[in-house]
Amino acid sequence: MTAVFVYTDDMLHKLFHKLNTGVLIALTAVSYLALAFVVYFIFREALPLFSQVSVWDFLTGTRWMPVDYGSGTAFGIFNFIAASVIVSLLAMIFASVLGLGAAVFLSCAASEKIRRVIYPFIDLLAGVPSVIYGFIGIVVLLKIFLKVGVHTGSCVLAASILLSVMLLPFLVSSCSETMLKMKEHYLPGARAMGVDYWYSVATIVLPSSFKNILLTMMLAIGRAMGETMAVMMVIGNANLFPTLLGKSETIASVIALEMGTAVADSPHYHALYAAGLVLMLLVFLINTGIAFLRNRLIRKEA
Amino acid sequence: MKLEVKDLSVFYGEKQALENITTGIPEHMITAVVGPSGCGKSTFLRGLNGLLREEKGVTLKGEILLDGENCSSLSPDDLRHKIGLVFQTPAPFPFSIKKNMIYGAKYYGLRNQKALDRMVEEKLTQAGLFDEVKDDLNKNALKLSGGQQQRLCIARALTVDPEVLLLDEPCSALDVKSSAAIESLLLSLKSSLTMVVVTHNLAQARRIADKVIFLYNGKLIEEGTADQVFDSPKDPITKDFLAGVFG
């Protein structure tokens, strides 16, 4: 009798094992399929545009006139690309300076008690919806810029500052976690030699966290590129080459602002999809760069 | 006596970890601190180099004299400069072997490249590691084997010329062969250094120690030369411990 039970038990295990693997494969396939569909549809909706506008003109042109008001249409998104890249880069730089300071404080200066109080606040900051950040941007940031003398207050700098605040939680928590780990692992050795605390933080914790910090910064750019709402609310949305105190418009905000009014299957509609495709490729490029860099850094370490 | 411990008591909050320990650490010898886990071995060691003084909720009573001078009159950094510590788990800095070796010396002001190179060779040779790594001093220290990493950590501790070296179970994370390498290294360092080794490996204590201190429940039960303690223990608790009744 027992032998039979053992046998069925074993069968059950095998069945569950097979089911399990099957379910997991199916779930994985679904997520890949979703990605494939996104890519497919964006390509399908974007490509018709290029029968009217050359890829080169689309990427390097600075005139954006999606509807013909007598002077003809034009689809050049160079300024939008530039704005997306510059706003994200600036935001990343601001956030890194601030975030690194905060991370060093949290990991090396703050006591366990302070850390336990501050970490939840950082997570809370990450949970604020971007439209709320946009509000704060309009109510606080733009007012300040207006007072300083920027016309209407909307500008690239305002957008970058706002975006940098949105990137902070991610940067701070990721960097301080890395630094904390490095500190706990490596600092006792230096301290046991009588080396000053802050000297060892500067010469061991920071250099050993450097790779992770770099990767975090690049991930942050990727995130910043796609951010739409808050940026749109404070950047002014004018097709101009981005300058610090001038208005501009990012790819994401063009799409968000104009998609609702674009006639389906019109060149305008296809152009917006094409702009989305460019944004997607940009982020994809950055992420590939990160993956490449990470692999190289890890291989160097191993 | 290199180090004299007088009436040392340590409290973690309310809990007493060490009770009125009075003993001495003889110069140029290896003193082994043995006892069952939780008996206060590590606490004793960290009391010696002042690490305990910086921890929160820890109260220290009694005094420790280094060459007759009270340790609490030295700054914590100065004290640790003189009394080095090697940890249980080897943790070389994530840099090259060479950078690991010059880190401390550079901090204490040695900048001359030739002098640094000489020092690296001398200390690595002392630690018995030089021949194994001399061709790739620029290799990342984390790529070394566990035993090599521990010897590097000992060499690194030597770079700042400590007078006393404390070792907290330096072999417990290592295999037999690496342990043997460390043991012979410690024996060879005796001429220039005073060492205190915490170990739960009694055979090891017997092989390398000149003096043995036996702690139990935070109290010093017995001390003496290795032969005295191992061959003719006086206290019944020591006898039981050595016989493996508890551990």
Coordinates of C-alpha atoms in Angstrom, one line a residue:
Chain A
M1 CA 0.0 0.0 0.0
T2 CA 2.6 2.5 1.1
A3 CA 4.5 1.9 -2.1
V4 CA 1.4 3.0 -4.1
F5 CA 1.1 6.2 -2.0
V6 CA 4.7 7.0 -2.5
Y7 CA 4.2 6.5 -6.2
T8 CA 1.2 8.9 -6.4
D9 CA 2.9 11.4 -4.2
D10 CA 5.8 11.4 -6.6
M11 CA 3.4 11.8 -9.5
L12 CA 1.7 14.7 -7.8
H13 CA 5.1 16.4 -7.2
K14 CA 6.0 15.9 -10.8
L15 CA 2.6 17.2 -11.9
F16 CA 2.9 20.3 -9.7
H17 CA 6.4 20.8 -10.9
K18 CA 5.3 20.7 -14.5
L19 CA 2.3 22.9 -13.8
N20 CA 4.5 25.3 -12.0
T21 CA 7.0 25.6 -14.7
G22 CA 4.2 25.9 -17.3
V23 CA 2.5 28.7 -15.4
L24 CA 5.7 30.6 -14.9
I25 CA 6.6 30.3 -18.6
A26 CA 3.1 31.6 -19.4
L27 CA 3.4 34.5 -17.1
T28 CA 6.8 35.5 -18.4
A29 CA 5.5 35.1 -22.0
V30 CA 2.6 37.5 -21.2
S31 CA 4.9 40.2 -20.0
Y32 CA 7.1 39.8 -23.0
L33 CA 4.1 39.8 -25.3
A34 CA 2.9 43.0 -23.8
L35 CA 6.2 44.6 -24.5
A36 CA 6.1 43.2 -28.0
F37 CA 2.7 44.6 -28.7
V38 CA 3.7 48.0 -27.5
V39 CA 6.7 48.1 -29.8
Y40 CA 4.6 46.7 -32.6
F41 CA 1.8 49.2 -32.4
I42 CA 4.1 52.2 -31.9
F43 CA 6.1 51.1 -35.0
R44 CA 2.8 50.5 -37.0
E45 CA 1.4 53.9 -36.1
A46 CA 4.7 55.7 -36.5
L47 CA 6.0 54.4 -39.8
P48 CA 3.3 55.9 -42.2
L49 CA 4.7 59.3 -41.3
F50 CA 8.0 58.6 -43.0
S51 CA 6.4 58.3 -46.4
Q52 CA 5.8 62.1 -46.1
V53 CA 8.8 63.2 -44.0
S54 CA 12.3 61.8 -44.1
V55 CA 13.7 60.4 -40.9
W56 CA 16.5 63.0 -41.1
D57 CA 14.1 65.9 -41.4
F58 CA 12.0 64.6 -38.6
L59 CA 14.9 64.3 -36.2
T60 CA 16.8 67.5 -37.1
G61 CA 14.0 69.8 -38.2
T62 CA 13.0 72.6 -35.8
R63 CA 9.7 73.5 -37.3
W64 CA 6.6 71.8 -35.9
M65 CA 3.4 72.7 -37.7
P66 CA 1.2 69.6 -37.6
V67 CA -1.9 71.3 -39.0
D68 CA -1.9 73.3 -42.2
Y69 CA -2.9 76.9 -41.6
G70 CA -1.8 78.0 -45.1
S71 CA 2.0 77.8 -44.8
G72 CA 2.1 74.0 -45.1
T73 CA 2.8 71.3 -42.4
A74 CA 6.2 70.6 -40.9
F75 CA 7.3 67.8 -38.5
G76 CA 10.7 68.5 -36.9
I77 CA 11.2 67.4 -33.4
F78 CA 14.8 68.4 -32.8
N79 CA 13.9 70.9 -30.1
F80 CA 11.7 68.4 -28.3
I81 CA 14.5 65.8 -28.3
A82 CA 17.0 68.4 -27.0
A83 CA 14.6 69.5 -24.3
S84 CA 14.0 66.0 -23.1
V85 CA 17.7 65.2 -22.9
I86 CA 18.7 68.5 -21.4
V87 CA 15.9 68.6 -18.8
S88 CA 16.7 65.1 -17.7
L89 CA 20.4 65.6 -17.6
L90 CA 20.1 68.8 -15.5
A91 CA 17.6 67.1 -13.2
M92 CA 19.9 64.2 -12.8
I93 CA 22.9 66.5 -12.0
F94 CA 20.9 68.5 -9.4
A95 CA 19.4 65.4 -7.9
S96 CA 22.8 63.7 -7.7
V97 CA 24.5 66.6 -5.9
L98 CA 21.7 66.9 -3.3
G99 CA 21.0 63.1 -3.2
L100 CA 24.7 62.2 -2.6
G101 CA 24.9 64.6 0.3
A102 CA 21.7 63.2 1.8
A103 CA 22.9 59.7 1.2
V104 CA 26.3 60.3 2.9
F105 CA 24.4 61.9 5.9
L106 CA 22.0 59.1 6.2
S107 CA 24.5 56.3 5.9
C108 CA 27.5 57.7 7.7
A109 CA 26.4 60.6 10.0
A110 CA 22.9 59.8 11.1
S111 CA 22.2 57.4 14.0
E112 CA 20.1 54.4 13.5
K113 CA 17.2 56.2 15.2
I114 CA 17.3 59.2 12.8
R115 CA 17.6 56.8 9.8
R116 CA 14.5 55.0 11.0
V117 CA 12.6 58.2 11.1
I118 CA 13.8 59.7 7.8
Y119 CA 13.6 56.6 5.5
P120 CA 9.8 56.4 5.6
F121 CA 9.7 60.1 4.6
I122 CA 11.8 59.5 1.6
D123 CA 9.6 56.6 0.6
L124 CA 6.6 59.0 1.1
L125 CA 8.2 61.5 -1.3
A126 CA 8.4 58.8 -3.9
G127 CA 4.7 58.1 -3.5
V128 CA 3.5 61.7 -4.3
P129 CA 1.7 61.7 -7.7
S130 CA 3.6 63.7 -10.3
V131 CA 0.6 66.1 -11.0
I132 CA 0.9 67.2 -7.3
Y133 CA 4.6 68.0 -7.9
G134 CA 3.4 70.0 -10.9
F135 CA 1.0 72.0 -8.7
I136 CA 3.8 72.7 -6.3
G137 CA 6.0 73.7 -9.2
I138 CA 3.4 76.2 -10.4
V139 CA 2.5 77.6 -7.0
V140 CA 6.1 77.8 -5.6
L141 CA 8.8 77.5 -8.3
L142 CA 7.2 79.5 -11.1
K143 CA 6.3 82.3 -8.6
I144 CA 9.9 82.6 -7.7
F145 CA 11.1 82.6 -11.3
L146 CA 8.4 85.2 -12.1
K147 CA 9.7 87.4 -9.3
V148 CA 13.3 87.0 -10.6
G149 CA 12.1 88.3 -13.9
V150 CA 11.5 85.3 -16.1
H151 CA 8.5 86.0 -18.3
T152 CA 5.5 83.9 -17.0
G153 CA 8.0 81.9 -14.8
S154 CA 7.9 78.8 -17.0
C155 CA 11.3 77.7 -18.0
V156 CA 13.6 74.7 -18.5
L157 CA 15.4 75.4 -15.2
A158 CA 12.1 75.2 -13.3
A159 CA 11.3 71.9 -15.0
S160 CA 14.7 70.5 -14.2
I161 CA 14.5 71.5 -10.5
L162 CA 11.1 70.0 -10.1
L163 CA 12.2 66.8 -11.9
S164 CA 15.2 66.6 -9.7
V165 CA 13.1 66.6 -6.6
M166 CA 11.1 63.8 -8.1
L167 CA 14.3 61.8 -8.7
L168 CA 15.6 62.4 -5.2
P169 CA 13.9 59.6 -3.3
F170 CA 15.2 57.0 -5.7
L171 CA 18.7 58.4 -5.7
V172 CA 18.9 58.9 -1.9
S173 CA 17.5 55.5 -0.9
S174 CA 19.6 53.6 -3.5
C175 CA 22.8 55.4 -2.8
S176 CA 22.5 55.4 1.0
E177 CA 21.8 51.7 1.0
T178 CA 24.9 51.0 -1.0
M179 CA 27.0 53.3 1.3
L180 CA 25.6 51.8 4.4
K181 CA 26.6 48.4 3.2
M182 CA 30.1 49.5 2.3
K183 CA 30.5 51.3 5.6
E184 CA 29.4 48.3 7.7
H185 CA 31.7 46.0 5.7
Y186 CA 34.9 48.0 5.2
L187 CA 35.0 50.7 7.8
P188 CA 35.8 48.6 10.9
G189 CA 39.1 47.6 9.3
A190 CA 40.1 51.2 8.8
R191 CA 38.9 52.2 12.2
A192 CA 40.9 49.4 13.8
M193 CA 44.0 51.1 12.4
G194 CA 43.1 54.3 14.2
V195 CA 42.1 56.1 11.0
D196 CA 39.9 59.1 11.4
Y197 CA 36.2 58.3 10.8
W198 CA 35.5 60.9 8.1
Y199 CA 38.8 60.2 6.4
S200 CA 37.9 56.6 6.0
V201 CA 34.4 57.5 4.8
A202 CA 35.9 59.7 2.1
T203 CA 38.6 57.2 1.1
I204 CA 36.8 53.9 1.4
V205 CA 33.0 54.3 1.5
L206 CA 32.7 56.8 -1.4
P207 CA 35.1 55.1 -3.8
S208 CA 33.7 51.7 -3.2
S209 CA 30.2 53.0 -3.8
F210 CA 31.1 54.8 -6.9
K211 CA 30.1 52.2 -9.4
N212 CA 26.7 51.8 -7.9
I213 CA 26.2 55.5 -7.7
L214 CA 27.0 55.9 -11.4
L215 CA 24.5 53.2 -12.3
T216 CA 21.9 54.8 -10.1
M217 CA 22.5 58.1 -11.8
M218 CA 22.0 56.6 -15.2
L219 CA 18.9 54.8 -14.2
A220 CA 17.6 58.1 -12.9
I221 CA 18.1 59.7 -16.4
G222 CA 16.0 57.0 -17.9
R223 CA 13.2 57.7 -15.5
A224 CA 13.4 61.4 -16.0
M225 CA 13.1 61.1 -19.7
G226 CA 9.7 59.5 -19.5
E227 CA 8.3 61.9 -16.9
T228 CA 5.5 63.9 -18.4
M229 CA 3.0 65.6 -16.2
A230 CA 5.1 67.7 -13.8
V231 CA 7.5 68.8 -16.5
M232 CA 4.7 69.8 -18.8
M233 CA 3.1 72.0 -16.1
V234 CA 6.2 74.2 -15.6
I235 CA 8.2 74.1 -18.8
G236 CA 6.0 76.5 -20.8
N237 CA 5.5 74.2 -23.8
A238 CA 6.8 76.3 -26.7
N239 CA 8.8 74.8 -29.6
L240 CA 12.1 76.5 -28.8
F241 CA 15.6 75.2 -28.3
P242 CA 16.0 74.7 -24.5
T243 CA 17.9 77.4 -22.7
L244 CA 18.0 77.6 -18.9
L245 CA 15.5 80.4 -18.5
G246 CA 13.6 80.0 -21.7
K247 CA 10.5 77.9 -22.4
S248 CA 10.7 74.7 -24.2
E249 CA 8.8 71.4 -24.7
T250 CA 9.8 67.8 -24.2
I251 CA 8.8 64.9 -26.4
A252 CA 6.6 63.5 -23.6
S253 CA 4.7 66.8 -23.2
V254 CA 4.1 67.3 -26.9
I255 CA 2.5 63.8 -27.1
A256 CA 0.4 64.4 -24.0
L257 CA -0.8 67.9 -25.1
E258 CA -1.6 67.1 -28.7
M259 CA -2.7 63.5 -28.8
G260 CA -6.2 64.4 -27.8
T261 CA -6.6 66.8 -30.7
A262 CA -4.8 64.9 -33.5
V263 CA -7.2 63.6 -36.1
A264 CA -6.8 59.8 -36.3
D265 CA -4.6 58.6 -39.1
S266 CA -3.6 62.2 -40.0
P267 CA 0.1 62.9 -40.5
H268 CA -0.1 64.7 -37.1
Y269 CA -1.3 61.5 -35.4
H270 CA 1.5 59.5 -37.0
A271 CA 4.1 62.2 -36.1
L272 CA 3.1 62.0 -32.5
Y273 CA 3.6 58.2 -32.5
A274 CA 6.9 58.7 -34.3
A275 CA 7.9 61.1 -31.5
G276 CA 6.9 58.4 -29.0
L277 CA 9.0 55.9 -30.9
V278 CA 12.0 58.3 -30.7
L279 CA 11.5 58.7 -26.9
M280 CA 11.3 55.0 -26.5
L281 CA 14.4 54.4 -28.4
L282 CA 16.3 57.0 -26.4
V283 CA 15.3 55.4 -23.1
F284 CA 16.1 52.0 -24.6
L285 CA 19.5 53.3 -25.6
I286 CA 20.2 54.6 -22.2
N287 CA 19.1 51.4 -20.5
T288 CA 21.3 49.3 -22.9
G289 CA 24.2 51.6 -22.0
I290 CA 23.5 50.9 -18.3
A291 CA 23.4 47.2 -18.8
F292 CA 26.6 47.3 -20.8
L293 CA 28.3 49.4 -18.2
R294 CA 27.1 47.2 -15.4
N295 CA 28.3 44.1 -17.1
R296 CA 31.7 45.6 -17.7
L297 CA 32.0 46.8 -14.1
I298 CA 31.0 43.5 -12.7
R299 CA 33.3 41.6 -14.9
K300 CA 36.2 43.9 -13.8
E301 CA 35.4 43.1 -10.2
A302 CA 35.0 39.3 -10.6
Chain B
M1 CA 53.6 43.3 31.3
K2 CA 52.7 45.2 28.1
L3 CA 49.1 45.6 29.0
E4 CA 47.7 45.5 32.5
V5 CA 44.0 45.1 33.1
K6 CA 42.7 46.2 36.5
D7 CA 39.3 45.4 37.8
L8 CA 37.7 45.6 34.3
S9 CA 33.9 45.4 34.4
V10 CA 31.7 45.9 31.4
F11 CA 27.9 46.4 31.3
Y12 CA 25.6 46.3 28.3
G13 CA 22.8 48.3 29.8
E14 CA 21.9 46.4 32.9
K15 CA 23.5 43.2 31.8
Q16 CA 27.0 42.6 33.1
A17 CA 29.3 41.1 30.4
L18 CA 32.6 41.1 32.3
E19 CA 33.2 41.0 36.1
N20 CA 36.2 42.5 37.7
I21 CA 38.8 41.1 35.3
T22 CA 42.3 41.6 36.5
T23 CA 45.1 40.2 34.4
G24 CA 48.2 41.1 32.4
I25 CA 49.3 40.6 28.8
P26 CA 53.0 39.8 28.7
E27 CA 55.2 41.5 26.1
H28 CA 56.3 39.7 23.0
M29 CA 54.1 36.7 23.7
I30 CA 50.9 35.3 22.5
T31 CA 48.1 35.3 25.0
A32 CA 45.1 33.2 24.1
V33 CA 41.7 34.0 25.5
V34 CA 39.5 30.9 25.6
G35 CA 36.1 30.0 26.9
P36 CA 32.6 28.9 25.8
S37 CA 30.6 31.2 23.4
G38 CA 29.1 34.2 25.2
C39 CA 31.7 34.1 28.0
G40 CA 32.9 37.6 27.2
K41 CA 36.0 36.8 25.1
S42 CA 35.1 39.3 22.3
T43 CA 34.0 41.9 24.8
F44 CA 37.3 41.6 26.6
L45 CA 39.2 42.1 23.3
R46 CA 37.1 45.1 22.3
G47 CA 37.6 46.6 25.7
L48 CA 41.4 46.5 25.2
N49 CA 41.4 48.7 22.1
G50 CA 38.7 51.1 23.2
L51 CA 36.1 50.0 20.7
L52 CA 33.7 49.5 23.6
R53 CA 34.1 53.0 24.9
E54 CA 32.5 54.3 21.7
E55 CA 29.5 52.0 21.8
K56 CA 26.2 53.3 23.1
G57 CA 24.7 51.8 26.3
V58 CA 28.0 50.3 27.3
T59 CA 29.5 51.1 30.7
L60 CA 33.1 50.4 31.5
K61 CA 34.7 50.3 34.9
G62 CA 38.3 49.7 35.9
E63 CA 41.3 50.6 34.0
I64 CA 43.7 49.3 31.3
L65 CA 47.3 50.3 31.3
L66 CA 49.5 50.2 28.2
D67 CA 53.2 50.3 29.2
G68 CA 52.0 51.7 32.6
E69 CA 50.1 54.5 31.0
N70 CA 46.3 54.7 31.4
C71 CA 44.7 54.0 28.0
S72 CA 41.8 56.3 28.7
S73 CA 44.2 59.2 28.5
L74 CA 44.9 58.4 24.9
S75 CA 42.5 59.4 22.1
P76 CA 40.6 56.5 20.7
D77 CA 42.4 56.8 17.4
D78 CA 45.8 57.0 19.0
L79 CA 45.0 54.0 21.1
R80 CA 43.9 52.0 18.0
H81 CA 47.1 53.1 16.2
K82 CA 49.0 51.3 19.0
I83 CA 46.7 48.4 19.5
G84 CA 45.6 46.9 16.2
L85 CA 42.7 44.5 15.7
V86 CA 42.1 41.8 13.1
F87 CA 38.5 40.6 12.7
Q88 CA 37.0 37.2 12.4
T89 CA 35.9 37.6 8.8
P90 CA 38.6 39.0 6.6
A91 CA 37.5 42.3 5.0
P92 CA 40.2 43.8 2.8
F93 CA 39.2 47.1 1.3
P94 CA 37.8 46.7 -2.3
F95 CA 41.0 48.0 -3.8
S96 CA 44.3 46.5 -5.1
I97 CA 46.6 44.6 -2.7
K98 CA 49.1 47.4 -2.8
K99 CA 46.5 50.1 -2.1
N100 CA 45.3 48.0 0.9
M101 CA 48.8 47.9 2.2
I102 CA 49.7 51.6 1.8
Y103 CA 46.3 52.9 3.1
G104 CA 47.3 53.2 6.8
A105 CA 50.8 54.3 6.2
K106 CA 49.7 57.1 3.9
Y107 CA 47.2 58.2 6.5
Y108 CA 50.0 58.5 9.1
G109 CA 52.0 60.6 6.7
L110 CA 54.3 58.3 4.7
R111 CA 54.3 59.6 1.2
N112 CA 57.6 58.7 -0.3
Q113 CA 56.9 56.1 -3.0
K114 CA 60.1 54.1 -2.5
A115 CA 59.6 53.9 1.2
L116 CA 56.0 52.8 0.7
D117 CA 57.1 50.1 -1.8
R118 CA 59.7 48.9 0.7
M119 CA 57.2 48.9 3.5
V120 CA 54.7 46.9 1.4
E121 CA 57.3 44.3 0.6
E122 CA 58.5 44.1 4.2
K123 CA 55.0 43.7 5.8
L124 CA 53.8 41.3 3.1
T125 CA 56.9 39.2 3.7
Q126 CA 56.3 39.2 7.4
A127 CA 52.7 38.0 6.8
G128 CA 54.1 35.3 4.6
L129 CA 52.1 36.5 1.6
F130 CA 54.7 38.3 -0.5
D131 CA 55.9 35.4 -2.6
E132 CA 52.3 34.5 -3.5
V133 CA 51.3 38.0 -4.6
K134 CA 54.5 39.8 -5.6
D135 CA 53.7 39.5 -9.3
D136 CA 50.3 41.1 -9.1
L137 CA 50.3 43.6 -6.3
N138 CA 47.7 45.5 -8.4
K139 CA 45.2 42.7 -8.3
N140 CA 42.0 43.4 -6.5
A141 CA 42.3 42.1 -3.0
L142 CA 38.9 40.6 -3.1
K143 CA 40.1 38.1 -5.7
L144 CA 42.4 36.5 -3.1
S145 CA 41.4 33.3 -1.3
G146 CA 39.9 33.6 2.2
G147 CA 43.2 32.6 3.8
Q148 CA 45.2 35.0 1.7
Q149 CA 42.7 37.7 2.5
Q150 CA 43.1 37.1 6.2
R151 CA 46.9 37.2 6.0
L152 CA 46.5 40.5 4.0
C153 CA 44.4 41.9 6.8
I154 CA 47.1 41.0 9.3
A155 CA 49.7 42.5 7.0
R156 CA 47.5 45.6 6.7
A157 CA 47.2 45.9 10.5
L158 CA 51.0 45.7 10.7
T159 CA 51.5 48.6 8.3
V160 CA 50.8 51.1 11.0
D161 CA 53.4 49.5 13.3
P162 CA 51.1 48.6 16.2
E163 CA 52.7 47.5 19.5
V164 CA 49.9 45.1 20.3
L165 CA 47.8 43.1 17.9
L166 CA 44.4 41.7 18.9
L167 CA 43.0 38.9 16.8
D168 CA 39.3 38.0 17.1
E169 CA 39.0 34.3 16.1
P170 CA 41.2 34.9 13.1
C171 CA 40.9 31.4 11.8
S172 CA 37.3 30.5 12.4
A173 CA 36.3 31.3 8.8
L174 CA 39.3 29.5 7.3
D175 CA 40.2 25.9 6.3
V176 CA 42.8 23.9 8.1
K177 CA 45.7 24.7 5.7
S178 CA 45.1 28.5 5.9
S179 CA 44.7 28.2 9.7
A180 CA 48.1 26.6 9.9
A181 CA 49.6 29.4 7.7
I182 CA 48.1 32.0 10.1
E183 CA 49.4 30.2 13.2
S184 CA 53.0 30.0 11.9
L185 CA 52.6 33.7 10.9
L186 CA 51.6 34.6 14.4
L187 CA 54.5 32.7 15.9
S188 CA 56.9 34.4 13.7
L189 CA 55.6 37.8 14.7
K190 CA 56.2 37.2 18.4
S191 CA 59.7 38.8 18.3
S192 CA 58.3 42.2 17.3
L193 CA 54.8 42.2 18.6
T194 CA 52.6 41.4 21.6
M195 CA 49.5 39.5 20.6
V196 CA 46.1 38.6 22.1
V197 CA 44.2 35.9 20.3
V198 CA 40.6 35.0 21.0
T199 CA 39.9 31.5 19.9
H200 CA 37.4 28.7 20.6
N201 CA 39.9 26.3 19.1
L202 CA 41.6 24.8 22.1
A203 CA 44.1 22.8 20.1
Q204 CA 45.1 26.0 18.4
A205 CA 45.5 27.9 21.7
R206 CA 47.7 25.1 22.9
R207 CA 49.9 25.2 19.8
I208 CA 50.5 29.0 19.8
A209 CA 49.8 30.5 23.2
D210 CA 52.4 31.3 25.8
K211 CA 49.7 32.5 28.2
V212 CA 46.1 31.3 28.5
I213 CA 43.2 33.2 30.0
F214 CA 40.1 31.2 30.6
L215 CA 36.9 33.2 30.9
Y216 CA 33.5 31.8 31.9
N217 CA 30.3 33.8 32.4
G218 CA 32.2 37.1 32.3
K219 CA 34.6 36.0 35.1
L220 CA 38.2 35.1 34.8
I221 CA 38.3 31.6 36.1
E222 CA 41.9 30.7 35.5
E223 CA 45.1 32.0 33.9
G224 CA 48.6 30.8 33.5
T225 CA 51.1 29.4 31.0
A226 CA 49.6 27.2 28.4
D227 CA 51.1 24.1 30.0
Q228 CA 49.7 25.0 33.4
V229 CA 46.2 25.6 32.2
F230 CA 46.0 22.7 29.8
D231 CA 47.9 20.1 31.7
S232 CA 47.1 20.8 35.3
P233 CA 44.0 23.1 35.5
K234 CA 43.2 24.0 39.1
D235 CA 39.6 25.1 38.8
P236 CA 36.9 22.4 38.3
I237 CA 35.2 24.6 35.7
T238 CA 38.4 24.7 33.6
K239 CA 38.7 21.0 33.9
D240 CA 35.2 20.4 32.7
F241 CA 35.7 22.9 29.8
L242 CA 38.9 21.3 28.7
A243 CA 37.3 17.8 29.0
G244 CA 34.5 19.0 26.7
V245 CA 31.7 18.8 29.2
F246 CA 30.5 22.1 27.9
G247 CA 31.7 24.5 25.2

